[in-house]
């Protein structure tokens, strides 16, 4: 099953050979829509296979598949509109210093993109997921490294994509698929691979990032690695909504057995009676949560060991003890710790690292300065959340400073809601300072397409030779910047 | 003169502390304009110092200074307009899969930017050059590593920038300056440095790129390293304009004593009589070129040695021998070689490497296939140029295929003109596949600002807490995408 070096090479060369067939935007958009239709049509078989391989359950998987085909169609719309081409046209200008010749710029596809699938999203961050959808939308063929947790599903999904490609006269090699750890390394080193997308662990992602950077010709590596996703509950918020916040947190941290990269992993709660009420509410709600199955046994082992190591620290309590549930399951829980323990480097830094699975750390803070001190020590995050009071939401008290203080921490700042649930939308940003991502890009939402493009400018090119996208008369009706003016 | 580790640390911390003062876009734009005014006002003294340190001559230096202040003002205009903020707003949408909450995205500054100055542009790619101007425009303080070829000028220019900053209440630490090789390494490793810009050699740039990637927290490294800048002269073009092309090439390759990163270094000319006429014209024009002074003795040594090593290869001729001129000068020249020598890996690969200074290699090709074979072997370039006939320019003959065939080679494709001269314009792209640049970005033109920003999304944030840039009513009149519609 594991691809040999020759098989990886063949997959990359086949993808490279298919890139010309993706050049036409109309064909590309139609291909993406056919792929979405193909996934929807194959739903029952796909969900069954995915459930057999991952135990995520048909409800979650059916929803994730719907998200995946929705995402493919959203990128088809982005391809049609063409704003991502970033067309800029300058006619000659002798008044500039130095004078400007005729210059016309737009973006072209980078080439073959290597996509590394995630374990926890067998559809939405795997073979037909956001990396693949955005790369194909940009005009880049892909070679996907399947995740070992769902190899059969990966093959089925690749088949759906290839059938859709063939339907539009695109060679099936436009979506390559390889299995195996070594194949993943071969892939990132292949000279014809021009960029990579990755969703997974800090350790695995950093190893691939390092390999991408060390190539004779380094390539962009867009990895989404890990995130603690801190939550700050203000004094005013807990005074107002302690129980609701506790229950909401329980729902978010246990959703999908805590296997989301945006699971809230550290929650700063004021010490005192109101904070105690939040913890009580959280205790009740988490206690009521049924045990669940993690994606694979390695994750279960890591979860159990990670929780035990954390719980062993002095001053760490477990109002609801997370850990091994039944033979295959784990039970949700949370730990508490005085925030003062987290303000300086030491053994407690373990509590500032992501622990994949249904556990959160509730740090009780004495005052704002202590909470800020903890936040200032965090590495980069995908999300940062703040729970505020009605008055703060209206701009009173600490309100005005809160967004600005959380912005340096994360790529998405959530107010009075929870970070789990990552909508597919133009304004989405699913990324953040390292290690949340290895670049400044997003892996979800319309702007994810920017990762797979590079600009090129044409100077003094005769109209007859220009691509239609760059002609003055704008035959394709593209949004553009024309002699300084934004045209839509 | 060389900065100690403590001095580098102090410069970075001072820059970091100044970032809040850059947050206001109105202040930022005013600062950039004052900096431009300050440079213009100090022109005579700056040009005198620059000429004493570089021997580039007052004419070139005065022009370069004008370009530099023009560029600062251009970025002020970009800051005013605010399109670079890339505002995208989505109201909640329950019809999406999954439903979309209120999401609002824009871009925020990355933090302190390290700028590595170029030798060959003491103004335009140094302390107040494109990297600094675009970083300040993005809201990022800078710490500049001065180039050892012009330390006194670097100090003077930094003083002008700091005076402009102080005039607008911005701490002078917003523009740091350090000298010394070791200081440059300390700078790229500093935890508070968030990104870097570099213009220089492949060797130096790659070393810093590797250091940036190997940090515990890797940072974006936007380096412009080296480029051969191939020129293809078609059969039809040479039949039509052999003499004009030869003379034009001579002007471009000897401009500024060949010390531009976009100097045409490899020219593919058809074999046969028309091509011979081009070579004759080039010979006449280059022979008439006065000897010139290179930027420093190291460069002169490298040029002389590089030319000698190339000329020593069998089948390489020197119609005009480049090399050591007078005691301090070098004389321009060019080499010729049968293109067939360049189609396969071997000793002749040396001719496909940049040789800094006034020399080009003219490769004579037998047919289109041979020319294409040479082009397909080139590493990435800043520019690729094609000289075409009037018929080809009108879309006849080879015309339609030429732009598409050159696009994979470079970031800028020039038709019937020469690559030297890099205009400051929104449509400019000064970058290209590695080793031309280490990223997909440009170091010249309006979009250079994108290098120093990262997106952040706010979810469910109450209006009272939103920055003005993200409010529905658009009080700042920014271009944006609002519920899918592009507003300008």
PDB file of N, CA, C and O in Angstrom, chain A residues 314-370:
ATOM      1  N   UNK A 314       1.536  19.705  41.219  1.00  0.00           N
ATOM      2  CA  UNK A 314       0.954  20.211  42.457  1.00  0.00           C
ATOM      3  C   UNK A 314       0.014  21.368  42.151  1.00  0.00           C
ATOM      4  O   UNK A 314       0.237  22.121  41.206  1.00  0.00           O
ATOM      5  N   UNK A 315      -1.038  21.496  42.942  1.00  0.00           N
ATOM      6  CA  UNK A 315      -2.024  22.574  42.781  1.00  0.00           C
ATOM      7  C   UNK A 315      -2.924  22.395  41.572  1.00  0.00           C
ATOM      8  O   UNK A 315      -3.748  23.283  41.300  1.00  0.00           O
ATOM      9  N   UNK A 316      -2.757  21.306  40.832  1.00  0.00           N
ATOM     10  CA  UNK A 316      -3.685  21.041  39.726  1.00  0.00           C
ATOM     11  C   UNK A 316      -4.762  20.097  40.246  1.00  0.00           C
ATOM     12  O   UNK A 316      -4.459  19.032  40.788  1.00  0.00           O
ATOM     13  N   UNK A 317      -6.021  20.518  40.105  1.00  0.00           N
ATOM     14  CA  UNK A 317      -7.140  19.668  40.530  1.00  0.00           C
ATOM     15  C   UNK A 317      -7.923  19.191  39.313  1.00  0.00           C
ATOM     16  O   UNK A 317      -7.841  19.782  38.231  1.00  0.00           O
ATOM     17  N   UNK A 318      -8.680  18.144  39.506  1.00  0.00           N
ATOM     18  CA  UNK A 318      -9.501  17.590  38.430  1.00  0.00           C
ATOM     19  C   UNK A 318     -10.935  17.475  38.905  1.00  0.00           C
ATOM     20  O   UNK A 318     -11.355  16.404  39.350  1.00  0.00           O
ATOM     21  N   UNK A 319     -11.718  18.550  38.839  1.00  0.00           N
ATOM     22  CA  UNK A 319     -13.121  18.473  39.258  1.00  0.00           C
ATOM     23  C   UNK A 319     -13.859  17.365  38.504  1.00  0.00           C
ATOM     24  O   UNK A 319     -14.707  16.691  39.079  1.00  0.00           O
ATOM     25  N   UNK A 320     -13.543  17.189  37.232  1.00  0.00           N
ATOM     26  CA  UNK A 320     -14.010  16.011  36.491  1.00  0.00           C
ATOM     27  C   UNK A 320     -12.768  15.416  35.828  1.00  0.00           C
ATOM     28  O   UNK A 320     -12.117  16.067  35.015  1.00  0.00           O
ATOM     29  N   UNK A 321     -12.430  14.202  36.227  1.00  0.00           N
ATOM     30  CA  UNK A 321     -11.169  13.628  35.769  1.00  0.00           C
ATOM     31  C   UNK A 321     -11.309  13.101  34.342  1.00  0.00           C
ATOM     32  O   UNK A 321     -12.121  12.207  34.089  1.00  0.00           O
ATOM     33  N   UNK A 322     -10.527  13.679  33.425  1.00  0.00           N
ATOM     34  CA  UNK A 322     -10.541  13.146  32.067  1.00  0.00           C
ATOM     35  C   UNK A 322      -9.623  11.937  32.007  1.00  0.00           C
ATOM     36  O   UNK A 322      -8.747  11.777  32.847  1.00  0.00           O
ATOM     37  N   UNK A 323      -9.816  11.096  31.005  1.00  0.00           N
ATOM     38  CA  UNK A 323      -8.897   9.973  30.863  1.00  0.00           C
ATOM     39  C   UNK A 323      -9.547   8.791  30.188  1.00  0.00           C
ATOM     40  O   UNK A 323     -10.545   8.933  29.475  1.00  0.00           O
ATOM     41  N   UNK A 324      -8.957   7.620  30.395  1.00  0.00           N
ATOM     42  CA  UNK A 324      -9.467   6.410  29.772  1.00  0.00           C
ATOM     43  C   UNK A 324     -10.884   6.152  30.258  1.00  0.00           C
ATOM     44  O   UNK A 324     -11.161   6.236  31.455  1.00  0.00           O
ATOM     45  N   UNK A 325     -11.800   5.902  29.329  1.00  0.00           N
ATOM     46  CA  UNK A 325     -13.170   5.587  29.690  1.00  0.00           C
ATOM     47  C   UNK A 325     -13.317   4.077  29.665  1.00  0.00           C
ATOM     48  O   UNK A 325     -12.765   3.381  30.512  1.00  0.00           O
ATOM     49  N   UNK A 326     -13.998   3.559  28.649  1.00  0.00           N
ATOM     50  CA  UNK A 326     -14.087   2.117  28.469  1.00  0.00           C
ATOM     51  C   UNK A 326     -12.837   1.605  27.764  1.00  0.00           C
ATOM     52  O   UNK A 326     -11.799   2.276  27.753  1.00  0.00           O
ATOM     53  N   UNK A 327     -12.987   0.446  27.146  1.00  0.00           N
ATOM     54  CA  UNK A 327     -11.824  -0.197  26.525  1.00  0.00           C
ATOM     55  C   UNK A 327     -11.287   0.651  25.371  1.00  0.00           C
ATOM     56  O   UNK A 327     -10.080   0.756  25.162  1.00  0.00           O
ATOM     57  N   UNK A 328     -12.194   1.261  24.611  1.00  0.00           N
ATOM     58  CA  UNK A 328     -11.768   2.055  23.457  1.00  0.00           C
ATOM     59  C   UNK A 328     -12.055   3.545  23.630  1.00  0.00           C
ATOM     60  O   UNK A 328     -11.593   4.358  22.834  1.00  0.00           O
ATOM     61  N   UNK A 329     -12.818   3.896  24.648  1.00  0.00           N
ATOM     62  CA  UNK A 329     -13.297   5.272  24.765  1.00  0.00           C
ATOM     63  C   UNK A 329     -12.461   6.092  25.747  1.00  0.00           C
ATOM     64  O   UNK A 329     -11.658   5.560  26.503  1.00  0.00           O
ATOM     65  N   UNK A 330     -12.692   7.397  25.684  1.00  0.00           N
ATOM     66  CA  UNK A 330     -12.125   8.296  26.696  1.00  0.00           C
ATOM     67  C   UNK A 330     -13.262   9.131  27.260  1.00  0.00           C
ATOM     68  O   UNK A 330     -14.263   9.379  26.591  1.00  0.00           O
ATOM     69  N   UNK A 331     -13.085   9.588  28.506  1.00  0.00           N
ATOM     70  CA  UNK A 331     -14.109  10.433  29.106  1.00  0.00           C
ATOM     71  C   UNK A 331     -13.571  11.860  29.217  1.00  0.00           C
ATOM     72  O   UNK A 331     -12.383  12.077  29.454  1.00  0.00           O
ATOM     73  N   UNK A 332     -14.479  12.793  28.998  1.00  0.00           N
ATOM     74  CA  UNK A 332     -14.110  14.206  29.035  1.00  0.00           C
ATOM     75  C   UNK A 332     -13.895  14.682  30.461  1.00  0.00           C
ATOM     76  O   UNK A 332     -14.456  14.118  31.405  1.00  0.00           O
ATOM     77  N   UNK A 333     -13.095  15.709  30.618  1.00  0.00           N
ATOM     78  CA  UNK A 333     -12.884  16.280  31.936  1.00  0.00           C
ATOM     79  C   UNK A 333     -12.139  17.595  31.828  1.00  0.00           C
ATOM     80  O   UNK A 333     -11.883  18.089  30.725  1.00  0.00           O
ATOM     81  N   UNK A 334     -11.823  18.167  32.975  1.00  0.00           N
ATOM     82  CA  UNK A 334     -11.030  19.396  32.938  1.00  0.00           C
ATOM     83  C   UNK A 334     -10.199  19.512  34.203  1.00  0.00           C
ATOM     84  O   UNK A 334     -10.468  18.853  35.218  1.00  0.00           O
ATOM     85  N   UNK A 335      -9.168  20.312  34.111  1.00  0.00           N
ATOM     86  CA  UNK A 335      -8.255  20.536  35.220  1.00  0.00           C
ATOM     87  C   UNK A 335      -8.355  21.987  35.653  1.00  0.00           C
ATOM     88  O   UNK A 335      -8.686  22.861  34.847  1.00  0.00           O
ATOM     89  N   UNK A 336      -8.056  22.246  36.906  1.00  0.00           N
ATOM     90  CA  UNK A 336      -7.970  23.638  37.357  1.00  0.00           C
ATOM     91  C   UNK A 336      -6.588  23.883  37.950  1.00  0.00           C
ATOM     92  O   UNK A 336      -5.935  22.962  38.447  1.00  0.00           O
ATOM     93  N   UNK A 337      -6.166  25.140  37.867  1.00  0.00           N
ATOM     94  CA  UNK A 337      -4.856  25.515  38.382  1.00  0.00           C
ATOM     95  C   UNK A 337      -4.892  27.012  38.707  1.00  0.00           C
ATOM     96  O   UNK A 337      -5.588  27.769  38.013  1.00  0.00           O
ATOM     97  N   UNK A 338      -4.202  27.443  39.754  1.00  0.00           N
ATOM     98  CA  UNK A 338      -4.108  28.889  39.979  1.00  0.00           C
ATOM     99  C   UNK A 338      -3.306  29.519  38.829  1.00  0.00           C
ATOM    100  O   UNK A 338      -2.233  29.015  38.483  1.00  0.00           O
ATOM    101  N   UNK A 339      -3.816  30.593  38.248  1.00  0.00           N
ATOM    102  CA  UNK A 339      -3.130  31.227  37.113  1.00  0.00           C
ATOM    103  C   UNK A 339      -1.717  31.652  37.487  1.00  0.00           C
ATOM    104  O   UNK A 339      -0.830  31.722  36.627  1.00  0.00           O
ATOM    105  N   UNK A 340      -1.501  31.943  38.767  1.00  0.00           N
ATOM    106  CA  UNK A 340      -0.173  32.382  39.205  1.00  0.00           C
ATOM    107  C   UNK A 340       0.910  31.368  38.847  1.00  0.00           C
ATOM    108  O   UNK A 340       2.081  31.718  38.661  1.00  0.00           O
ATOM    109  N   UNK A 341       0.506  30.094  38.752  1.00  0.00           N
ATOM    110  CA  UNK A 341       1.462  29.042  38.405  1.00  0.00           C
ATOM    111  C   UNK A 341       1.932  29.154  36.947  1.00  0.00           C
ATOM    112  O   UNK A 341       2.933  28.545  36.559  1.00  0.00           O
ATOM    113  N   UNK A 342       1.180  29.886  36.138  1.00  0.00           N
ATOM    114  CA  UNK A 342       1.446  29.907  34.692  1.00  0.00           C
ATOM    115  C   UNK A 342       2.140  31.181  34.226  1.00  0.00           C
ATOM    116  O   UNK A 342       2.356  31.378  33.040  1.00  0.00           O
ATOM    117  N   UNK A 343       2.490  32.041  35.156  1.00  0.00           N
ATOM    118  CA  UNK A 343       3.038  33.330  34.740  1.00  0.00           C
ATOM    119  C   UNK A 343       4.542  33.304  34.543  1.00  0.00           C
ATOM    120  O   UNK A 343       5.115  34.269  34.055  1.00  0.00           O
ATOM    121  N   UNK A 344       5.196  32.211  34.939  1.00  0.00           N
ATOM    122  CA  UNK A 344       6.643  32.131  34.759  1.00  0.00           C
ATOM    123  C   UNK A 344       7.049  30.775  34.223  1.00  0.00           C
ATOM    124  O   UNK A 344       6.397  29.767  34.491  1.00  0.00           O
ATOM    125  N   UNK A 345       8.155  30.754  33.494  1.00  0.00           N
ATOM    126  CA  UNK A 345       8.653  29.534  32.885  1.00  0.00           C
ATOM    127  C   UNK A 345       8.879  28.464  33.940  1.00  0.00           C
ATOM    128  O   UNK A 345       9.341  28.742  35.038  1.00  0.00           O
ATOM    129  N   UNK A 346       8.525  27.218  33.594  1.00  0.00           N
ATOM    130  CA  UNK A 346       8.742  26.139  34.535  1.00  0.00           C
ATOM    131  C   UNK A 346       7.932  24.920  34.150  1.00  0.00           C
ATOM    132  O   UNK A 346       7.471  24.787  33.009  1.00  0.00           O
ATOM    133  N   UNK A 347       7.739  24.038  35.116  1.00  0.00           N
ATOM    134  CA  UNK A 347       7.073  22.766  34.856  1.00  0.00           C
ATOM    135  C   UNK A 347       5.639  22.974  34.373  1.00  0.00           C
ATOM    136  O   UNK A 347       5.096  22.162  33.618  1.00  0.00           O
ATOM    137  N   UNK A 348       5.032  24.086  34.797  1.00  0.00           N
ATOM    138  CA  UNK A 348       3.635  24.328  34.443  1.00  0.00           C
ATOM    139  C   UNK A 348       3.446  24.734  32.978  1.00  0.00           C
ATOM    140  O   UNK A 348       2.324  24.853  32.506  1.00  0.00           O
ATOM    141  N   UNK A 349       4.553  24.947  32.275  1.00  0.00           N
ATOM    142  CA  UNK A 349       4.443  25.265  30.844  1.00  0.00           C
ATOM    143  C   UNK A 349       3.729  24.156  30.071  1.00  0.00           C
ATOM    144  O   UNK A 349       3.156  24.397  29.003  1.00  0.00           O
ATOM    145  N   UNK A 350       3.768  22.953  30.634  1.00  0.00           N
ATOM    146  CA  UNK A 350       3.041  21.836  30.021  1.00  0.00           C
ATOM    147  C   UNK A 350       1.558  22.186  29.861  1.00  0.00           C
ATOM    148  O   UNK A 350       0.906  21.758  28.899  1.00  0.00           O
ATOM    149  N   UNK A 351       1.039  22.963  30.777  1.00  0.00           N
ATOM    150  CA  UNK A 351      -0.385  23.335  30.713  1.00  0.00           C
ATOM    151  C   UNK A 351      -0.659  24.346  29.602  1.00  0.00           C
ATOM    152  O   UNK A 351      -1.808  24.629  29.286  1.00  0.00           O
ATOM    153  N   UNK A 352       0.394  24.912  29.036  1.00  0.00           N
ATOM    154  CA  UNK A 352       0.231  25.863  27.937  1.00  0.00           C
ATOM    155  C   UNK A 352       0.434  25.176  26.578  1.00  0.00           C
ATOM    156  O   UNK A 352       0.505  25.833  25.541  1.00  0.00           O
ATOM    157  N   UNK A 353       0.553  23.848  26.610  1.00  0.00           N
ATOM    158  CA  UNK A 353       0.649  23.095  25.356  1.00  0.00           C
ATOM    159  C   UNK A 353      -0.678  22.407  25.076  1.00  0.00           C
ATOM    160  O   UNK A 353      -1.363  21.963  25.988  1.00  0.00           O
ATOM    161  N   UNK A 354      -0.993  22.292  23.774  1.00  0.00           N
ATOM    162  CA  UNK A 354      -2.214  21.625  23.362  1.00  0.00           C
ATOM    163  C   UNK A 354      -2.219  20.177  23.834  1.00  0.00           C
ATOM    164  O   UNK A 354      -1.209  19.483  23.763  1.00  0.00           O
ATOM    165  N   UNK A 355      -3.377  19.726  24.349  1.00  0.00           N
ATOM    166  CA  UNK A 355      -3.573  18.307  24.647  1.00  0.00           C
ATOM    167  C   UNK A 355      -4.796  17.876  23.845  1.00  0.00           C
ATOM    168  O   UNK A 355      -5.924  18.264  24.145  1.00  0.00           O
ATOM    169  N   UNK A 356      -4.559  17.108  22.778  1.00  0.00           N
ATOM    170  CA  UNK A 356      -5.604  16.742  21.830  1.00  0.00           C
ATOM    171  C   UNK A 356      -6.614  15.807  22.498  1.00  0.00           C
ATOM    172  O   UNK A 356      -6.243  14.759  23.027  1.00  0.00           O
ATOM    173  N   UNK A 357      -7.882  16.177  22.512  1.00  0.00           N
ATOM    174  CA  UNK A 357      -8.915  15.366  23.145  1.00  0.00           C
ATOM    175  C   UNK A 357      -9.770  16.219  24.069  1.00  0.00           C
ATOM    176  O   UNK A 357      -9.561  17.435  24.193  1.00  0.00           O
ATOM    177  N   UNK A 358     -10.746  15.593  24.738  1.00  0.00           N
ATOM    178  CA  UNK A 358     -11.751  16.347  25.512  1.00  0.00           C
ATOM    179  C   UNK A 358     -11.249  16.778  26.890  1.00  0.00           C
ATOM    180  O   UNK A 358     -11.705  16.261  27.911  1.00  0.00           O
ATOM    181  N   UNK A 359     -10.315  17.722  26.920  1.00  0.00           N
ATOM    182  CA  UNK A 359      -9.836  18.272  28.191  1.00  0.00           C
ATOM    183  C   UNK A 359      -9.513  19.754  28.009  1.00  0.00           C
ATOM    184  O   UNK A 359      -9.040  20.164  26.942  1.00  0.00           O
ATOM    185  N   UNK A 360      -9.803  20.521  29.044  1.00  0.00           N
ATOM    186  CA  UNK A 360      -9.384  21.930  29.086  1.00  0.00           C
ATOM    187  C   UNK A 360      -8.749  22.205  30.435  1.00  0.00           C
ATOM    188  O   UNK A 360      -9.027  21.501  31.411  1.00  0.00           O
ATOM    189  N   UNK A 361      -7.933  23.235  30.472  1.00  0.00           N
ATOM    190  CA  UNK A 361      -7.353  23.685  31.732  1.00  0.00           C
ATOM    191  C   UNK A 361      -8.022  25.008  32.114  1.00  0.00           C
ATOM    192  O   UNK A 361      -8.036  25.949  31.310  1.00  0.00           O
ATOM    193  N   UNK A 362      -8.588  25.050  33.296  1.00  0.00           N
ATOM    194  CA  UNK A 362      -9.200  26.283  33.797  1.00  0.00           C
ATOM    195  C   UNK A 362      -8.218  26.929  34.769  1.00  0.00           C
ATOM    196  O   UNK A 362      -7.899  26.353  35.803  1.00  0.00           O
ATOM    197  N   UNK A 363      -7.699  28.086  34.395  1.00  0.00           N
ATOM    198  CA  UNK A 363      -6.737  28.787  35.244  1.00  0.00           C
ATOM    199  C   UNK A 363      -7.474  29.920  35.952  1.00  0.00           C
ATOM    200  O   UNK A 363      -8.082  30.776  35.291  1.00  0.00           O
ATOM    201  N   UNK A 364      -7.412  29.912  37.279  1.00  0.00           N
ATOM    202  CA  UNK A 364      -8.139  30.914  38.068  1.00  0.00           C
ATOM    203  C   UNK A 364      -7.210  32.086  38.342  1.00  0.00           C
ATOM    204  O   UNK A 364      -6.160  31.930  38.958  1.00  0.00           O
ATOM    205  N   UNK A 365      -7.655  33.280  37.869  1.00  0.00           N
ATOM    206  CA  UNK A 365      -6.773  34.432  38.021  1.00  0.00           C
ATOM    207  C   UNK A 365      -7.258  35.401  39.100  1.00  0.00           C
ATOM    208  O   UNK A 365      -8.456  35.567  39.308  1.00  0.00           O
ATOM    209  N   UNK A 366      -6.285  36.012  39.772  1.00  0.00           N
ATOM    210  CA  UNK A 366      -6.601  36.896  40.889  1.00  0.00           C
ATOM    211  C   UNK A 366      -6.977  38.294  40.408  1.00  0.00           C
ATOM    212  O   UNK A 366      -7.833  38.953  40.984  1.00  0.00           O
ATOM    213  N   UNK A 367      -6.325  38.753  39.344  1.00  0.00           N
ATOM    214  CA  UNK A 367      -6.617  40.086  38.826  1.00  0.00           C
ATOM    215  C   UNK A 367      -6.238  40.139  37.334  1.00  0.00           C
ATOM    216  O   UNK A 367      -5.637  39.214  36.795  1.00  0.00           O
ATOM    217  N   UNK A 368      -6.578  41.250  36.718  1.00  0.00           N
ATOM    218  CA  UNK A 368      -6.337  41.387  35.274  1.00  0.00           C
ATOM    219  C   UNK A 368      -4.871  41.204  34.927  1.00  0.00           C
ATOM    220  O   UNK A 368      -4.537  40.621  33.893  1.00  0.00           O
ATOM    221  N   UNK A 369      -3.994  41.737  35.780  1.00  0.00           N
ATOM    222  CA  UNK A 369      -2.570  41.666  35.479  1.00  0.00           C
ATOM    223  C   UNK A 369      -2.113  40.217  35.394  1.00  0.00           C
ATOM    224  O   UNK A 369      -1.311  39.848  34.535  1.00  0.00           O
ATOM    225  N   UNK A 370      -2.645  39.397  36.271  1.00  0.00           N
ATOM    226  CA  UNK A 370      -2.258  37.992  36.265  1.00  0.00           C
ATOM    227  C   UNK A 370      -2.754  37.301  34.993  1.00  0.00           C
ATOM    228  O   UNK A 370      -2.018  36.529  34.363  1.00  0.00           O
TER     229      UNK A 370
END
